[in-house]
PDB file of C-alpha atoms and ligand atoms in Angstrom:
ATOM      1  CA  UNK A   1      -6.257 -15.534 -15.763  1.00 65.00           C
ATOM      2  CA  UNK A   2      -3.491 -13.070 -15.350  1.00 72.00           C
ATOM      3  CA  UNK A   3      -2.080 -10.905 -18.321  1.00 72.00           C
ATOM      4  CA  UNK A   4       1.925 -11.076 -18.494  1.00 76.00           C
ATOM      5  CA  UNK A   5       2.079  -7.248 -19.756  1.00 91.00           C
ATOM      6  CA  UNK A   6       0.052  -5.593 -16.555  1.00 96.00           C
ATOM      7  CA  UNK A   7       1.799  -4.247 -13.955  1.00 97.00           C
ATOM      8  CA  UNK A   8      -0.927  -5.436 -11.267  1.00 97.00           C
ATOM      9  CA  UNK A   9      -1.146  -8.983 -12.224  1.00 96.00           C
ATOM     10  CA  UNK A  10       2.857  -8.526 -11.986  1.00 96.00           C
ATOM     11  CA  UNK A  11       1.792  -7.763  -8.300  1.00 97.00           C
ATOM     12  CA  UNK A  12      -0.139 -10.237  -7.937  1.00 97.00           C
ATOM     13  CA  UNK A  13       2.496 -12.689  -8.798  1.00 96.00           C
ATOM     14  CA  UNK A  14       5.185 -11.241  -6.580  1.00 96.00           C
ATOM     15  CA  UNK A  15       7.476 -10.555  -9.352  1.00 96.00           C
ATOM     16  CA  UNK A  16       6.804  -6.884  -8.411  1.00 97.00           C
ATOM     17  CA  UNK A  17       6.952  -6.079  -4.426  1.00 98.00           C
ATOM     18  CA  UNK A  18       4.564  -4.358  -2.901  1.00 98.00           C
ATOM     19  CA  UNK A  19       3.158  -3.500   0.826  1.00 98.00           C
ATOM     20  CA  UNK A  20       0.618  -6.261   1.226  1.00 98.00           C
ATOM     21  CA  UNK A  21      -2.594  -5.454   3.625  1.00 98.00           C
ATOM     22  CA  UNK A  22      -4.621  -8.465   3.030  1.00 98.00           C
ATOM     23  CA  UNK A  23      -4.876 -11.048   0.392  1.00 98.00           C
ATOM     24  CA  UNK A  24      -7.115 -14.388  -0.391  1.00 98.00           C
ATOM     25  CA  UNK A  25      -7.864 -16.612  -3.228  1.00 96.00           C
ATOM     26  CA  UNK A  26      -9.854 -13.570  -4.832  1.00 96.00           C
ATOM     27  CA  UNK A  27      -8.292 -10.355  -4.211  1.00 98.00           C
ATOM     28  CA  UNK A  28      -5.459  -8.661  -2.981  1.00 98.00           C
ATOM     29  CA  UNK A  29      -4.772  -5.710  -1.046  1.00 98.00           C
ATOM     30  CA  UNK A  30      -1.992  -3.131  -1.121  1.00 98.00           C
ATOM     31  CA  UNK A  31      -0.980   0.139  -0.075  1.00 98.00           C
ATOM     32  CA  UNK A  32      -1.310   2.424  -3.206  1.00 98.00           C
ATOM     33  CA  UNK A  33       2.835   3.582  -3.873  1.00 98.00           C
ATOM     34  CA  UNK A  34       2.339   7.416  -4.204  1.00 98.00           C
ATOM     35  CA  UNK A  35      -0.718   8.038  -1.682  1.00 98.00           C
ATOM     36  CA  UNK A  36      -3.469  10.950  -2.276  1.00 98.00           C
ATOM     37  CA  UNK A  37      -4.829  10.092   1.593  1.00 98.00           C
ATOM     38  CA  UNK A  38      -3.461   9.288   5.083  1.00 98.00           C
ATOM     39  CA  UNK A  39      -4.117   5.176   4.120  1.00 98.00           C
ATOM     40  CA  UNK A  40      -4.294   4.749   0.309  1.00 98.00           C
ATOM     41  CA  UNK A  41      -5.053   0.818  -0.461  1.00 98.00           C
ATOM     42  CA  UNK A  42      -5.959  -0.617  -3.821  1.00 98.00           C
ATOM     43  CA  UNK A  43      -8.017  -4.074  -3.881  1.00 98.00           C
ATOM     44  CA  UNK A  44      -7.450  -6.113  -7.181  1.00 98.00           C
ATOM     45  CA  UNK A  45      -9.277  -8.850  -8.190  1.00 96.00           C
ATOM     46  CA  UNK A  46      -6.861 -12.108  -8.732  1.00 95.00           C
ATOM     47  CA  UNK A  47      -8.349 -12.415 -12.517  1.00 93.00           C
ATOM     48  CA  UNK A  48      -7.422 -10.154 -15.211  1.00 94.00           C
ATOM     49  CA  UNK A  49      -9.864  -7.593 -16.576  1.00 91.00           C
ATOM     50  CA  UNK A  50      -8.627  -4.011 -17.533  1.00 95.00           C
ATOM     51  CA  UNK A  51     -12.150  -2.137 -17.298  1.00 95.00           C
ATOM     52  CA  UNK A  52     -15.668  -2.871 -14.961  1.00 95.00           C
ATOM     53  CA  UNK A  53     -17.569  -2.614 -18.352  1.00 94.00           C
ATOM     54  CA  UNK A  54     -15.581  -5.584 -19.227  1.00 92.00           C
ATOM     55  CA  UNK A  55     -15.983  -7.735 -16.084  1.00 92.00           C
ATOM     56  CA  UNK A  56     -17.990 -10.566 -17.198  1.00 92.00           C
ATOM     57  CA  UNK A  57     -19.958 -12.989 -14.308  1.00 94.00           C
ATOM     58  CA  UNK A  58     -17.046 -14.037 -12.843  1.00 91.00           C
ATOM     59  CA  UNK A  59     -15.363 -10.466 -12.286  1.00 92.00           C
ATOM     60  CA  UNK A  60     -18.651  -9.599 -10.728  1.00 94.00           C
ATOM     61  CA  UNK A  61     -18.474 -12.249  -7.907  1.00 95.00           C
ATOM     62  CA  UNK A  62     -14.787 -10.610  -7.537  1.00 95.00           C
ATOM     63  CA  UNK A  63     -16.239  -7.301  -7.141  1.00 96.00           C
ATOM     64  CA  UNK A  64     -18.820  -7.948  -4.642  1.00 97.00           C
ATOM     65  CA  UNK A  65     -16.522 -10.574  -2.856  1.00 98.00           C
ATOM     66  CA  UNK A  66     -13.962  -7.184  -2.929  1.00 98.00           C
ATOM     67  CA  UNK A  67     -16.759  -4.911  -1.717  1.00 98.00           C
ATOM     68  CA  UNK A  68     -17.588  -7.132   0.781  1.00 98.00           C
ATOM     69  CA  UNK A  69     -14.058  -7.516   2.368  1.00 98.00           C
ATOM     70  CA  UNK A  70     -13.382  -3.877   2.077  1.00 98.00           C
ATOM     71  CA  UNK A  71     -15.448  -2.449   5.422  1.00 98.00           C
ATOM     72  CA  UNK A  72     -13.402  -4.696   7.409  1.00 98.00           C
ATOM     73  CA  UNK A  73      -9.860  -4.506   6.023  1.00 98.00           C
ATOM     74  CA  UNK A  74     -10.155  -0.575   5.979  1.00 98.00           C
ATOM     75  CA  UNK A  75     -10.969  -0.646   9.493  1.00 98.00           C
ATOM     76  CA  UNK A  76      -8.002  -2.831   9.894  1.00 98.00           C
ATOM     77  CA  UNK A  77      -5.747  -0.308   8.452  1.00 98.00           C
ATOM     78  CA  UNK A  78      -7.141   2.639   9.630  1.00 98.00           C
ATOM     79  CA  UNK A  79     -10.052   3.827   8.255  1.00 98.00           C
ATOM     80  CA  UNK A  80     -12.570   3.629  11.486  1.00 95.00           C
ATOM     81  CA  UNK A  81     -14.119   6.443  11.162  1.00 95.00           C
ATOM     82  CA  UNK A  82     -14.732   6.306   7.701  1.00 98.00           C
ATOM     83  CA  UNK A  83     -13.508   5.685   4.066  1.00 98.00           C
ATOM     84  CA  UNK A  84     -14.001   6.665   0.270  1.00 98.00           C
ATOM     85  CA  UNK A  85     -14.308   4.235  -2.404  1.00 98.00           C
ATOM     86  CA  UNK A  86     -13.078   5.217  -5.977  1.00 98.00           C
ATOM     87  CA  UNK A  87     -13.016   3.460  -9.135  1.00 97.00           C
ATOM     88  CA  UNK A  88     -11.374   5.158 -12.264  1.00 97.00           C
ATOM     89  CA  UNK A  89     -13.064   3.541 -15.775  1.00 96.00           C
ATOM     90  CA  UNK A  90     -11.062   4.733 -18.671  1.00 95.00           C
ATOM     91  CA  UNK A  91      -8.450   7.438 -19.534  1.00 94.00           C
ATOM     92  CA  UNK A  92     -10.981  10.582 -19.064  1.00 97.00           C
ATOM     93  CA  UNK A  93     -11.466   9.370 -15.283  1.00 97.00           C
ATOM     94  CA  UNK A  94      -7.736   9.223 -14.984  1.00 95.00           C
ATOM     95  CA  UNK A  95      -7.167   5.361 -14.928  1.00 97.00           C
ATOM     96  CA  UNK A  96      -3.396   4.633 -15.617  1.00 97.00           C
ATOM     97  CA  UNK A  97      -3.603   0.855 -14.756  1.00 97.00           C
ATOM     98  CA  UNK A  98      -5.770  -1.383 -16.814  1.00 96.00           C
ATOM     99  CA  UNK A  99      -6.821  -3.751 -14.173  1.00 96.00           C
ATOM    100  CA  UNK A 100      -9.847  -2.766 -12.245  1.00 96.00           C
ATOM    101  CA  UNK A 101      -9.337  -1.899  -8.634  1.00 98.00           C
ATOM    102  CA  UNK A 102     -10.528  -0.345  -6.011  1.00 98.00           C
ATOM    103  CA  UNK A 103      -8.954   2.322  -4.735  1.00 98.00           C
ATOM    104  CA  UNK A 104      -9.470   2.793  -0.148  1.00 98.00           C
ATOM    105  CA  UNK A 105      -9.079   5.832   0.864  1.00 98.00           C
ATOM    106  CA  UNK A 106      -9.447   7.271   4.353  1.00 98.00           C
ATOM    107  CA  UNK A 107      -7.386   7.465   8.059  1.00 98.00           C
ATOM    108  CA  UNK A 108      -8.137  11.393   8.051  1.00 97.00           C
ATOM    109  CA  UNK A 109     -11.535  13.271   7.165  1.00 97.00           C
ATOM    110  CA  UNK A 110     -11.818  13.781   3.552  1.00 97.00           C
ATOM    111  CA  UNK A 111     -12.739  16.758   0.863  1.00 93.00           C
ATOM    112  CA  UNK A 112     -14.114  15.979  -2.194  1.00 88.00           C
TER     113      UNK A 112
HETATM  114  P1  LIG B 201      -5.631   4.576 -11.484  1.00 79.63           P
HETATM  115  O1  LIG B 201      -5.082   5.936 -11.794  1.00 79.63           O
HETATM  116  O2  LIG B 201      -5.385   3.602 -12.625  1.00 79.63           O
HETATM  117  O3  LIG B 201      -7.056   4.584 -11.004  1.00 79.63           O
HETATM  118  O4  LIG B 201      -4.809   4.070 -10.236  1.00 79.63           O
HETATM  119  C1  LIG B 201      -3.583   3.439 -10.331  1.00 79.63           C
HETATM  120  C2  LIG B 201      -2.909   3.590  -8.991  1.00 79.63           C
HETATM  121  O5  LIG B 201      -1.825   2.696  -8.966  1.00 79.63           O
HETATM  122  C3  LIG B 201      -2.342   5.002  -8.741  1.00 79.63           C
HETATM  123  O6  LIG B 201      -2.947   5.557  -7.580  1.00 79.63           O
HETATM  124  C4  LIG B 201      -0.840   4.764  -8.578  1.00 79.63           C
HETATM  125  O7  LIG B 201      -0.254   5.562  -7.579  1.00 79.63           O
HETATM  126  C5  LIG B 201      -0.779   3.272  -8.221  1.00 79.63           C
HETATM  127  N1  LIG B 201       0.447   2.606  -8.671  1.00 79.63           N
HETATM  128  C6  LIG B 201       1.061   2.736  -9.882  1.00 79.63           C
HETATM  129  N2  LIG B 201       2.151   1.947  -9.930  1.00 79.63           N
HETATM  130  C7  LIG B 201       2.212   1.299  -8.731  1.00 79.63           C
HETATM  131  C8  LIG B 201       3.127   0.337  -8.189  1.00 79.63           C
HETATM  132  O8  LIG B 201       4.102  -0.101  -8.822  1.00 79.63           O
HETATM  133  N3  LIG B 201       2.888  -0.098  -6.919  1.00 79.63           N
HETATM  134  C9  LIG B 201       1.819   0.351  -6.184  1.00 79.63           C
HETATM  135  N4  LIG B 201       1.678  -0.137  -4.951  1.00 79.63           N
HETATM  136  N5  LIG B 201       0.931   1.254  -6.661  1.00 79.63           N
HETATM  137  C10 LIG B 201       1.136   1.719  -7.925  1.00 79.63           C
HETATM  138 ZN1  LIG B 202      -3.738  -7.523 -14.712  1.00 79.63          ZN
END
């Protein structure tokens, strides 16, 4: 179920643009708008849930559906030789969209 007040679902709807990279019935892709690497994608899940301590069964088939597109669609767009997976929980790791995702990152050789 989507949530009319969150910017992703928004997304996810088209009533926001954004630069598509892959999408199915589960998830889309999209290039993150101010990029911290080279290639910068976030992967939403289609339903609405602001936090992974909140993903009940369903938004755990979405994650592992997510996490098992991901190796492919970063190679896709990039990522070859490599690629970081980050997921912010909560204001003190810095999350400023409540809707989990998944941020890519990768297409150069990372620091920490
Ligand atoms: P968080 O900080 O919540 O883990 O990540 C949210 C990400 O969403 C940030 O990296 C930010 O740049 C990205 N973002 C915020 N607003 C938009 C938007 O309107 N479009 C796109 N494509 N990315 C966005
Ligand atoms: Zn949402």
């Amino acid at each position: 179920m989507l949530n009319c007040d969150c910017l992703f679902c928004k997304i996810i709807e088209g009533k926001i643009p954004s630069a598509k990279v892959y999408e199915d019935d589960d998830m889309l892709v999209f290039k993150d708008i101010a990029p911290k690497a080279k290639v910068h994608l976030l992967a939403v899940p289609k339903t609405h849930f602001a936090l992974l301590s909140e993903a009940d069964e369903e938004g755990y088939a979405m994650l592992s559906h997510i996490l098992k597109k991901i190796p492919g669609i970063a190679r896709a767009n990039g990522c070859g030789n490599g690629f970081r997976l980050v997921i912010n929980q909560g204001e003190a790791a810095g999350q400023t969209v409540p809707h989990l995702h998944v941020h890519i990152l990768g297409g150069e050789t990372l620091g920490w």
